[in-house]
GROMACS .gro file of C-alpha atoms in nm:
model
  423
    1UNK     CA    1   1.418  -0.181   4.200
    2UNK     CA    2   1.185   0.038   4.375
    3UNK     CA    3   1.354   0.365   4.250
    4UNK     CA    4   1.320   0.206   3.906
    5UNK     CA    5   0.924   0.190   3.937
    6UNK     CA    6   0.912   0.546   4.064
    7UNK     CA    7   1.114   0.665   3.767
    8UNK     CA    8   0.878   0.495   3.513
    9UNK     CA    9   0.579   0.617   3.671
   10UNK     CA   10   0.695   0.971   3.678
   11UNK     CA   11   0.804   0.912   3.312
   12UNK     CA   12   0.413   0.794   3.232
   13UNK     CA   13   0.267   1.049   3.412
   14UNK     CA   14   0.484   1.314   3.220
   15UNK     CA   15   0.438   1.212   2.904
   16UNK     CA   16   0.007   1.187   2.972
   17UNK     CA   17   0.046   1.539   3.078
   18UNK     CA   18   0.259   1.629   2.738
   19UNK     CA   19  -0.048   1.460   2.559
   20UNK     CA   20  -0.335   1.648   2.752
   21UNK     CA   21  -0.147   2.003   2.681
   22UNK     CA   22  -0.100   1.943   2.313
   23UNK     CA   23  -0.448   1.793   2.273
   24UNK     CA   24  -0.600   2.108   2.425
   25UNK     CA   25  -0.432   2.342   2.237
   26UNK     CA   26  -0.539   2.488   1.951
   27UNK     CA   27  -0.518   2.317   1.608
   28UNK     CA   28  -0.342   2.445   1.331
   29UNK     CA   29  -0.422   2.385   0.975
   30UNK     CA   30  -0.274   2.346   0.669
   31UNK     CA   31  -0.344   2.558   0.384
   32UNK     CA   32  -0.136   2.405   0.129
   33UNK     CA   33  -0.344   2.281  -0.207
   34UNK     CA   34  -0.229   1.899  -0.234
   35UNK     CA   35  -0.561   1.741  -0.334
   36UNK     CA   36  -0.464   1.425  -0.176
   37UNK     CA   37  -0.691   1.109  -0.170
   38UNK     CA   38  -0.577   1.133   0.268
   39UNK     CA   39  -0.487   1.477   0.277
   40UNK     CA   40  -0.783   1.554   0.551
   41UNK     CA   41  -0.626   1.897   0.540
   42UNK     CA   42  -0.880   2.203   0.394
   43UNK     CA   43  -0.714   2.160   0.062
   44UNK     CA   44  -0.686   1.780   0.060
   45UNK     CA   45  -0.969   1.562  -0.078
   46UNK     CA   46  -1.005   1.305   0.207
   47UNK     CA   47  -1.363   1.410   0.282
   48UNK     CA   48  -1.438   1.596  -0.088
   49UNK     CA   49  -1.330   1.142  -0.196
   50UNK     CA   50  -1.529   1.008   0.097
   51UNK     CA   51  -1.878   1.233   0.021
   52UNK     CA   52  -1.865   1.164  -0.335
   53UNK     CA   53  -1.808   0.757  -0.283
   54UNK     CA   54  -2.145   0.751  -0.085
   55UNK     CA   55  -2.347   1.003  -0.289
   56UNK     CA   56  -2.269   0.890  -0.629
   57UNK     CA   57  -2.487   0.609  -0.765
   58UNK     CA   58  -2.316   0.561  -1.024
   59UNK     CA   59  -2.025   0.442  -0.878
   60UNK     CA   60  -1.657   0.687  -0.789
   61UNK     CA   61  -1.332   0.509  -0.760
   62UNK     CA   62  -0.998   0.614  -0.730
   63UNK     CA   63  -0.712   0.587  -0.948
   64UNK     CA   64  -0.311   0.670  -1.003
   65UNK     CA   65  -0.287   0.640  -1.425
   66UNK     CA   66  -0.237   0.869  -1.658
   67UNK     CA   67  -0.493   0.968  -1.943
   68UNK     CA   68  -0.257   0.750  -2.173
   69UNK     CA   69  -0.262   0.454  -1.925
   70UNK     CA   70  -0.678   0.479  -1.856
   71UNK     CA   71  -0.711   0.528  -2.281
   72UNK     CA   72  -0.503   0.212  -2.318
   73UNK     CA   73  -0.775  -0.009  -2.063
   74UNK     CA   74  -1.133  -0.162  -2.198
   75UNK     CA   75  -1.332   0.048  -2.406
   76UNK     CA   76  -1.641  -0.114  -2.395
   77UNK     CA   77  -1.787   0.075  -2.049
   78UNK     CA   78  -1.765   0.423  -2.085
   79UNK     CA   79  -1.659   0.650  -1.779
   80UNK     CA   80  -1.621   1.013  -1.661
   81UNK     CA   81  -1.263   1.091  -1.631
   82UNK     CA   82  -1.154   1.345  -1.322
   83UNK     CA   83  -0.864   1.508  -1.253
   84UNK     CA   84  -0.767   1.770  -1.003
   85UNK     CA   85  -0.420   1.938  -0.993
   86UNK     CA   86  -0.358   2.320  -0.932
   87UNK     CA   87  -0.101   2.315  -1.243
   88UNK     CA   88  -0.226   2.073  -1.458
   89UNK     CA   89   0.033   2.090  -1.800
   90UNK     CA   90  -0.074   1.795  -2.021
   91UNK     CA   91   0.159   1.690  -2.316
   92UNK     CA   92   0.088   1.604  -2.640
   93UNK     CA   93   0.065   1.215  -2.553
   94UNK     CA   94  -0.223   1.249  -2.282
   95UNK     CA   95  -0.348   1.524  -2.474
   96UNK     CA   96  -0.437   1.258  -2.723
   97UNK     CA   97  -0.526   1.036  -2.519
   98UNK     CA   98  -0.809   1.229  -2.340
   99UNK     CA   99  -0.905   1.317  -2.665
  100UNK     CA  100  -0.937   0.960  -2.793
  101UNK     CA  101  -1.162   0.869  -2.483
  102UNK     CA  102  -1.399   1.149  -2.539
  103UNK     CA  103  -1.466   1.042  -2.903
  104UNK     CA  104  -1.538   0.675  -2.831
  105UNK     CA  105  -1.796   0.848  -2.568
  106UNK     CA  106  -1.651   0.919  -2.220
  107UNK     CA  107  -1.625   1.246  -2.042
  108UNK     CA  108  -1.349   1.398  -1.918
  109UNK     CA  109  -1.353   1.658  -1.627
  110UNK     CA  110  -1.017   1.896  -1.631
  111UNK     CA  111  -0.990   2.096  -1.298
  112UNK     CA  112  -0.680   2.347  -1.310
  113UNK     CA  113  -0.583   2.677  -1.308
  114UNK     CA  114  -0.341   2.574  -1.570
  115UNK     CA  115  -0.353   2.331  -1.887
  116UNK     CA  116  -0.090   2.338  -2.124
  117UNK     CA  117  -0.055   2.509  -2.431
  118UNK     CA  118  -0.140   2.186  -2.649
  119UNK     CA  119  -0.452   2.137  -2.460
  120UNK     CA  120  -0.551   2.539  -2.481
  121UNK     CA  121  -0.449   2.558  -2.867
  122UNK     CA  122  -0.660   2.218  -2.972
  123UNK     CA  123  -0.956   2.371  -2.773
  124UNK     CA  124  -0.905   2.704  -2.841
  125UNK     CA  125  -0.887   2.879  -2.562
  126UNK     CA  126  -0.666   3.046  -2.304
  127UNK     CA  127  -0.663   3.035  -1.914
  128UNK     CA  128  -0.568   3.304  -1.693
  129UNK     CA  129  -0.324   3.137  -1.379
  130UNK     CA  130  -0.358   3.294  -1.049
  131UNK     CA  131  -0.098   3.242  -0.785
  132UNK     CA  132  -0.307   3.123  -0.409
  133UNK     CA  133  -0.147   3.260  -0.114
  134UNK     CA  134  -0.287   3.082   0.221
  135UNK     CA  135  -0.166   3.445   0.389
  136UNK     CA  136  -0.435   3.640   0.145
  137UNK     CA  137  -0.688   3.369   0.227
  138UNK     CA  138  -0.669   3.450   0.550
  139UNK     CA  139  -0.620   3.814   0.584
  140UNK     CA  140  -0.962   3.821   0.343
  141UNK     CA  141  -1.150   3.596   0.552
  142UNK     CA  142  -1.088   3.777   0.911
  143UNK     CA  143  -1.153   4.140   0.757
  144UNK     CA  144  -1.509   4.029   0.655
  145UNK     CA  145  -1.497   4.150   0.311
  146UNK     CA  146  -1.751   4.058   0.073
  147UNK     CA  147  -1.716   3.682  -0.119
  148UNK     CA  148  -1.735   3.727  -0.471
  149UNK     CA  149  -2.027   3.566  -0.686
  150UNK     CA  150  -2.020   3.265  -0.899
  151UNK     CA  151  -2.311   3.222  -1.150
  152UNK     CA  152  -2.463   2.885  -1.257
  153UNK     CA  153  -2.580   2.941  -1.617
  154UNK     CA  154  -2.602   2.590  -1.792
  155UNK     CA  155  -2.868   2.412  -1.878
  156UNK     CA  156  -3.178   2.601  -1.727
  157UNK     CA  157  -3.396   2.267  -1.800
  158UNK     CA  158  -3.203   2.104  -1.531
  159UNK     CA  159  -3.066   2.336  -1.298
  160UNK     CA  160  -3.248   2.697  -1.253
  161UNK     CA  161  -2.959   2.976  -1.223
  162UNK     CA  162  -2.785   3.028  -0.912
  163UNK     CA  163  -2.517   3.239  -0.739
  164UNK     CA  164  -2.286   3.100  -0.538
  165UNK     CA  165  -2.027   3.262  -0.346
  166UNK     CA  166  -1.666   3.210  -0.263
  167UNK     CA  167  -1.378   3.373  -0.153
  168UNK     CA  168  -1.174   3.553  -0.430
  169UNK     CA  169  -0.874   3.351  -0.356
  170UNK     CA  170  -1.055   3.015  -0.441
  171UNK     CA  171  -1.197   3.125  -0.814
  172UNK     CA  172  -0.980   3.421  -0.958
  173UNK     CA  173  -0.834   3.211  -1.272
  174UNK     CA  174  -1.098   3.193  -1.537
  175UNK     CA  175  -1.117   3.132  -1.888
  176UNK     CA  176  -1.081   3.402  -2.221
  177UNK     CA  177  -1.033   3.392  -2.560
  178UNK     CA  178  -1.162   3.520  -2.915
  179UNK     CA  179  -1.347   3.201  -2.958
  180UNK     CA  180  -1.478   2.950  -2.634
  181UNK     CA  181  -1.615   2.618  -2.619
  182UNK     CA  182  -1.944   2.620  -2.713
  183UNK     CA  183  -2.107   2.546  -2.358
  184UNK     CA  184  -2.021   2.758  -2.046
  185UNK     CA  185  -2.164   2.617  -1.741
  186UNK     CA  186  -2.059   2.879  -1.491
  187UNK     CA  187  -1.872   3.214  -1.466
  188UNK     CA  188  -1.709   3.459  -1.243
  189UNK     CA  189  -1.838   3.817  -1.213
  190UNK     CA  190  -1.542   4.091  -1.227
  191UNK     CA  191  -1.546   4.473  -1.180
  192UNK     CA  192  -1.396   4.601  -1.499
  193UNK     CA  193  -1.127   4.800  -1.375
  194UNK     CA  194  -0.985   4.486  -1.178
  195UNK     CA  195  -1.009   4.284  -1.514
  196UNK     CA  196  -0.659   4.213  -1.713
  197UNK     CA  197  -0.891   4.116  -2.063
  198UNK     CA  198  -1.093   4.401  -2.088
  199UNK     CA  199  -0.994   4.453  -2.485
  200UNK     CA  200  -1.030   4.070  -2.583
  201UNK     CA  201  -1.369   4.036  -2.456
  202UNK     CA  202  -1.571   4.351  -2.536
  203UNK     CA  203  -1.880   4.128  -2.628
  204UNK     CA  204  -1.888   3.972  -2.252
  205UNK     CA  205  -1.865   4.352  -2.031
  206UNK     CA  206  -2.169   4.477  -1.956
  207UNK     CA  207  -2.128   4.852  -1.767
  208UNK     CA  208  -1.915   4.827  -1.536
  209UNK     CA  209  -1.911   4.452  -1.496
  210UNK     CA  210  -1.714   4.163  -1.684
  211UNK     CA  211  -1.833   3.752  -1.678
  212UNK     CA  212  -1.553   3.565  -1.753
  213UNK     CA  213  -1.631   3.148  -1.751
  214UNK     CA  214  -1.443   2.959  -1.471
  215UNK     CA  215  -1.656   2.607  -1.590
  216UNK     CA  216  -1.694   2.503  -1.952
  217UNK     CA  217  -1.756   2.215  -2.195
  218UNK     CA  218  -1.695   2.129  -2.518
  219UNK     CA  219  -1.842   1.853  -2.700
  220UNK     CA  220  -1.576   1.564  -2.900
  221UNK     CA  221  -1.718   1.288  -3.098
  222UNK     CA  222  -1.957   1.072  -2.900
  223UNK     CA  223  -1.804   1.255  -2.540
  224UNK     CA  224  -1.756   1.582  -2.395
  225UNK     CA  225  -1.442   1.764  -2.236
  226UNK     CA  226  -1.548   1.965  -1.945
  227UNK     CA  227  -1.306   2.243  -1.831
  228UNK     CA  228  -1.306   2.422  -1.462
  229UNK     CA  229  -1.050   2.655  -1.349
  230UNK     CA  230  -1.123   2.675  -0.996
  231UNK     CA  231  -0.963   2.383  -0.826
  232UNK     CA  232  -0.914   2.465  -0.484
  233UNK     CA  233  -1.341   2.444  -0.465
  234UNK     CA  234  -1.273   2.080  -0.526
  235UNK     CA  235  -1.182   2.016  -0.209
  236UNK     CA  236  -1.227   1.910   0.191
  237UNK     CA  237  -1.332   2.306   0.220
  238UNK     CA  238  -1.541   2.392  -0.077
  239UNK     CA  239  -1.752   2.028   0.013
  240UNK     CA  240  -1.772   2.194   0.357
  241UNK     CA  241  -1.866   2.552   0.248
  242UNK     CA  242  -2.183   2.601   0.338
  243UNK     CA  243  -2.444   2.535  -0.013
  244UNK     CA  244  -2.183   2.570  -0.197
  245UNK     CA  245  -2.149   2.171  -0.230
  246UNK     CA  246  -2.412   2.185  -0.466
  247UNK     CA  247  -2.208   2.381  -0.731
  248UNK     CA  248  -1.945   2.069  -0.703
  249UNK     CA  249  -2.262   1.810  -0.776
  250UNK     CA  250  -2.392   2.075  -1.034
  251UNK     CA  251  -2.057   2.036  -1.249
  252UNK     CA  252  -2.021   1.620  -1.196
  253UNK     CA  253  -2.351   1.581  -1.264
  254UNK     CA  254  -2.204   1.704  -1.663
  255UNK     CA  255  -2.089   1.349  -1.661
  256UNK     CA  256  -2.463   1.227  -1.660
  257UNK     CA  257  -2.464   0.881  -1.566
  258UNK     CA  258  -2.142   0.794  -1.634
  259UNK     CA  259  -1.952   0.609  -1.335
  260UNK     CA  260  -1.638   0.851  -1.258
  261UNK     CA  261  -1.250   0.760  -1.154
  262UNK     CA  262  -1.048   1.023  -0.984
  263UNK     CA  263  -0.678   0.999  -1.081
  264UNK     CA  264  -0.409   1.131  -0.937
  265UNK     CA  265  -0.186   1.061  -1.201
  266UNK     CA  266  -0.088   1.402  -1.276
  267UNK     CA  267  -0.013   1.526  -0.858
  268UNK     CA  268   0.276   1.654  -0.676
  269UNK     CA  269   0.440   1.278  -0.585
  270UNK     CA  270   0.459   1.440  -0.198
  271UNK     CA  271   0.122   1.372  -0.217
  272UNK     CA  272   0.016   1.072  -0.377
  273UNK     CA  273   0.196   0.902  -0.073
  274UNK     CA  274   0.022   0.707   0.180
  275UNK     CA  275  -0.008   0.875   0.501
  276UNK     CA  276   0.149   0.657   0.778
  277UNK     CA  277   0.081   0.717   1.120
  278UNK     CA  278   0.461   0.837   1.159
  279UNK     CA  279   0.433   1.044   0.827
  280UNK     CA  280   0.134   1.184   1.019
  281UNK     CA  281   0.341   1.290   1.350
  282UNK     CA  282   0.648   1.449   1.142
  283UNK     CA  283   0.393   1.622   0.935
  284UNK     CA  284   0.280   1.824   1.241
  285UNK     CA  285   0.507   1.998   1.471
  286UNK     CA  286   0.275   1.949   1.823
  287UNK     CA  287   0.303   1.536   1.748
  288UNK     CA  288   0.657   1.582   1.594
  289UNK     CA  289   0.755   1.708   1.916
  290UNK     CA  290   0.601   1.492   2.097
  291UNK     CA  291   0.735   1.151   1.886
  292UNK     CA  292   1.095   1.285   1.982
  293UNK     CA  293   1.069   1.386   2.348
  294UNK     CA  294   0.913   1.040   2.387
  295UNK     CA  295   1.251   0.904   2.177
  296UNK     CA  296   1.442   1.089   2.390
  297UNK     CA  297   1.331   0.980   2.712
  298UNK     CA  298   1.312   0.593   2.650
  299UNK     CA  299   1.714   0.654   2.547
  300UNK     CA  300   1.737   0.842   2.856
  301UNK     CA  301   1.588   0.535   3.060
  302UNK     CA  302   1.785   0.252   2.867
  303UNK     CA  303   2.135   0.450   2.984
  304UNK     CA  304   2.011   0.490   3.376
  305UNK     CA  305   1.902   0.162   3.385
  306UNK     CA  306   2.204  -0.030   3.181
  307UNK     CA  307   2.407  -0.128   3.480
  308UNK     CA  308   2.425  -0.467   3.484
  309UNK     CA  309   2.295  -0.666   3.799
  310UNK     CA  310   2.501  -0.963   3.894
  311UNK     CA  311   2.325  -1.268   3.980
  312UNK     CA  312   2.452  -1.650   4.044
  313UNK     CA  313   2.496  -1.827   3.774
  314UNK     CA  314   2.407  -2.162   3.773
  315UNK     CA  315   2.647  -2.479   3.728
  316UNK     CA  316   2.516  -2.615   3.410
  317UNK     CA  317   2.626  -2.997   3.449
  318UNK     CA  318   2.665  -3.188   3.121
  319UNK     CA  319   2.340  -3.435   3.046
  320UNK     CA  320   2.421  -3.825   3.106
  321UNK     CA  321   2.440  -4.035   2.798
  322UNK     CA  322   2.107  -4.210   2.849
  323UNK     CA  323   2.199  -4.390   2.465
  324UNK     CA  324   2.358  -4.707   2.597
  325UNK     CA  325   2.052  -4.707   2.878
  326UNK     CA  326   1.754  -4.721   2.671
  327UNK     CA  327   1.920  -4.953   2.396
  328UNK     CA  328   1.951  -5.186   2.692
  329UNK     CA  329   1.589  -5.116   2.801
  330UNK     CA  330   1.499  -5.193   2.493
  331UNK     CA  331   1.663  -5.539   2.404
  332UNK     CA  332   1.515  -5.651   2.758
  333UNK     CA  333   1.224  -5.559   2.671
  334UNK     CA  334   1.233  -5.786   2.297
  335UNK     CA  335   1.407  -6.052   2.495
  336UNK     CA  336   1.129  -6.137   2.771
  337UNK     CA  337   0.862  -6.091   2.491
  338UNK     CA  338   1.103  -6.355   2.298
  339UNK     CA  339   1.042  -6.201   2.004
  340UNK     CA  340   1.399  -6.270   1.832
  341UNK     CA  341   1.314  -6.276   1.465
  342UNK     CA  342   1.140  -5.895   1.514
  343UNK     CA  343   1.518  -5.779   1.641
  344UNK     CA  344   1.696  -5.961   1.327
  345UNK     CA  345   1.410  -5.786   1.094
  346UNK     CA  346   1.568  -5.453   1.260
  347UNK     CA  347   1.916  -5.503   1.232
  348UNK     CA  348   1.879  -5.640   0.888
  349UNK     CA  349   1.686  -5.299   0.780
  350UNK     CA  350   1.985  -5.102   0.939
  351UNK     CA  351   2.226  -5.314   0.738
  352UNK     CA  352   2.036  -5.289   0.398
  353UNK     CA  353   2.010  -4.915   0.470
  354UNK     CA  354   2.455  -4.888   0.615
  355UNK     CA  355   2.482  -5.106   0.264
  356UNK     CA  356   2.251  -4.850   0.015
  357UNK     CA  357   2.408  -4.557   0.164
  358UNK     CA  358   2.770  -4.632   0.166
  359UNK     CA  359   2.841  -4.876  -0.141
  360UNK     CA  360   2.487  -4.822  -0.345
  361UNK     CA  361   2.378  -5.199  -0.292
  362UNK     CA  362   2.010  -5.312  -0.237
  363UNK     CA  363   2.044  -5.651  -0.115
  364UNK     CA  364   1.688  -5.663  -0.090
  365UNK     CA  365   1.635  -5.659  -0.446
  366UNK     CA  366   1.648  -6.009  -0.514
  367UNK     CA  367   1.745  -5.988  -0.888
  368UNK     CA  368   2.072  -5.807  -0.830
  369UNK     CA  369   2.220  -6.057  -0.562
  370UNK     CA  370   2.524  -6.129  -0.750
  371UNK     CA  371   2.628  -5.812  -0.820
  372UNK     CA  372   2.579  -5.739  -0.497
  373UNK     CA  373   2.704  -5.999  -0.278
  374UNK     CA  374   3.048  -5.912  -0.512
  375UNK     CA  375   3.032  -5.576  -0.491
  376UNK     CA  376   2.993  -5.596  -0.096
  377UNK     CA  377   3.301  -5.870  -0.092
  378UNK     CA  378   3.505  -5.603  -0.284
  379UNK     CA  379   3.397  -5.335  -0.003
  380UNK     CA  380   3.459  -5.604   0.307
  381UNK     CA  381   3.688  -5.845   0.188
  382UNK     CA  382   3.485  -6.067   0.276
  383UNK     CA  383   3.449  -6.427   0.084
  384UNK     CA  384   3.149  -6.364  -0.118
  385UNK     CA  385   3.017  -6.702  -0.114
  386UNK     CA  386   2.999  -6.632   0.278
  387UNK     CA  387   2.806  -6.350   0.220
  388UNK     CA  388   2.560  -6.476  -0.036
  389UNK     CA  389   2.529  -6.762   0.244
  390UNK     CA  390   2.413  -6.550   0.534
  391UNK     CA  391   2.209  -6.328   0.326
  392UNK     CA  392   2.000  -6.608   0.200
  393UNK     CA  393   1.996  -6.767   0.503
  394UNK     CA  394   1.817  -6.461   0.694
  395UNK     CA  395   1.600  -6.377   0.407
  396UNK     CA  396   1.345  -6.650   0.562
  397UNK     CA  397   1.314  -6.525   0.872
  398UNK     CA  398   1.288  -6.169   0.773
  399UNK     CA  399   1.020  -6.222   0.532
  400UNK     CA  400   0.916  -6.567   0.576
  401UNK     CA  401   0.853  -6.536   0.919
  402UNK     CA  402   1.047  -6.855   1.065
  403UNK     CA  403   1.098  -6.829   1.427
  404UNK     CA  404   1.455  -6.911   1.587
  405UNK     CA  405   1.573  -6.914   1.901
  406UNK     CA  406   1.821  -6.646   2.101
  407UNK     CA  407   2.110  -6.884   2.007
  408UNK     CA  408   2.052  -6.795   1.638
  409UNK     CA  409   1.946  -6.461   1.679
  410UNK     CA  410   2.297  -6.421   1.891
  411UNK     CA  411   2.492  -6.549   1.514
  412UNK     CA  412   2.249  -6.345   1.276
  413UNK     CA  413   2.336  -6.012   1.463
  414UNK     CA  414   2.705  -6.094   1.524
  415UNK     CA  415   2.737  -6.195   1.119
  416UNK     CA  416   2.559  -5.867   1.057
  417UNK     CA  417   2.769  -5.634   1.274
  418UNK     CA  418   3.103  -5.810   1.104
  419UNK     CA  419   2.960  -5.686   0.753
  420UNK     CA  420   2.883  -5.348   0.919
  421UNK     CA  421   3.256  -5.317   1.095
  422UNK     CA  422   3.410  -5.422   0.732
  423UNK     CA  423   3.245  -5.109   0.568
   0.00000   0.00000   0.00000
């Protein structure tokens, strides 16, 4: 026993030290885009979902439907409409569908390097896709190379101009085509020999510089559809990037007073999923480790300590039959109190109940009692006018209350138990 609660101990004290190592060492992020609602990852939205729930008056809830499933709900409140995906390919059904919400008046906020052609041709316009690479990210960010410029140029009435700046990486798709929405909100400054456009948009180069929009609207019936190609700003990082939180509120604040639902309708399924606390340990390899040398060990410990230890075992007698006993007890009891019509009232409530249960007669229903006391004859073979004798005979003292003595009591039981024996 006492090498037992050593072994524990040192099995405690090895696993604290396991935990103090790996929670001083250095933490590793993920740079993988998910745009989760628990993803607290730079590219999840776990913080971008928690800031916007307590700044927004308006209200900002969270949602799994499609654009066809939030078009089929009540249309009597409008809404602002979000969605965030890095590849964002609508079809033809939820193409419709956002369109049919942004006639009857709500707003819908598209955030993707990519659309779909259906979307791009009804619109008219085209998106230029950029592939992210976390290993570019980085190697930019540790050289110290310049961040390039984003310009704020909607409305001027509401918001004066602004620059805001951001690493390559996080804005290079943007928008071109021979004819745009009619409202760009923001745009991305390019040199023009690192431009892929440069003959489809003469009109926008200016020297040796090209603005192509990455944020634009375009007004539908009684709504708008806002388009942004720069989703991986709409995250944990790009809320945490310095100012350039206010360029996020800038572009939401398109949806005026609208209250907006996030969906993540359109995400990778890997993660829409709830983040257990296990999914959490596998998903990083510190904990992972950690969650299987603690598996390990308690295996370990159930093998070393699985010899059995013999101890006495006890002779188990068999209980008394006390039955007999207390139904004495009882009876004693009924017979100093003299109380011998009480003991007929309970026998003849066993016998009604021996009688209902085996042959379906209620001899205390009164109107029956020649079908019964015939039907009980049959059963006994009995005489029935013997029966019908007795049973009348009790019926006083059981509801009439006449008192008798233990003499009669003695015949009323014994008459009773014959019936029961007959069965």
């Amino acid at each position: 026993m006492k090498g037992s609660r050593w072994f524990i101990v040192f099995i405690v004290a090895f696993l604290f030290i396991m935990f103090a190592i790996e929670y001083n060492l250095p933490k590793n992020f993920v740079w993988k885009p998910t745009f989760g609602h628990n993803d607290e990852q730079p590219f999840g939205c776990a913080v971008f979902d928690s800031v916007l729930s307590s700044s927004l008056p308006q209200g900002y809830t969270f949602s799994r439907k499609s654009l066809y499933q939030l078009e089929q709900e009540d249309t009597t409140q409008r809404k602002g409409i979000l969605v965030i995906s890095d590849n964002l390919r609508l079809s033809d059904v939820d193409v419709n569908a956002l369109l049919k919400m942004a006639e009857r008046g709500d707003k819908i906020m598209l955030v993707s390097t990519l659309f779909g052609r259906y979307l791009e041709d009804t619109l008219q316009f085209r998106s230029y896709y950029s592939y992210f690479s976390p290993m570019a990210l980085k190697k930019y960010a540790t050289s110290f190379m310049k961040k390039d410029s984003l310009h704020w140029i909607g409305d001027s009435t509401v918001y004066p101009r602004q620059t805001f700046y951001f690493y390559p990486q996080l804005c290079s798709s943007y928008f071109w085509g021979d004819s745009l929405p009619e409202r760009v909100l923001a745009q991305r400054v390019f040199e023009s020999n690192e431009f892929r456009y440069e003959t489809e948009v003469d009109s926008l180069t200016t020297d040796s510089l090209v603005y192509m929009p990455v944020a634009m609207s375009r007004r539908w019936g009684k709504g708008e559809v806002i388009l942004v190609s720069t989703p991986l700003i709409f995250t944990n990082y790009g809320m945490l990037d310095g100012k350039n939180a206010t360029y996020i509120f800038r572009l939401l604040s398109q949806m005026g007073k609208l209250p907006i639902v996030r969906t993540e309708g359109y995400m990778k399924e890997t993660a829409q999923v709830q983040q257990s606390p296990f999914r959490y340990f596998l998903a990083h390899e510190p904990l992972r480790w950690a969650l299987y040398l603690t598996m390990i060990t308690i295996i370990l410990f159930m093998i070393f300590t699985a010899k059995r230890r013999q101890q006495v075992i006890p002779v188990i007698h068999e209980p008394a039959n006390k039955s007999l006993e207390f139904t004495e007890l009882i009876g004693t009891l009924y017979f100093q109190k003299k109380d011998h019509a009480d003991l007929v009232r309970k026998k003849f409530s066993y016998l009604a109940e021996e009688l209902r249960r085996e042959i379906q007669v209620d001899i205390e229903e009164v109107a029956d009692d020649e079908r019964s006391f015939h039907r009980i004859a049959r059963k006994t073979g009995m005489d029935a006018g013997e029966i019908a004798k007795f049973i009348r005979e009790v019926r006083p003292v059981i509801y009439g209350g006449r008192v008798i003595d233990a003499e009669q009591m003695k015949v009323y039981i014994d008459k009773m138990n014959e019936i029961i024996n007959h069965i």
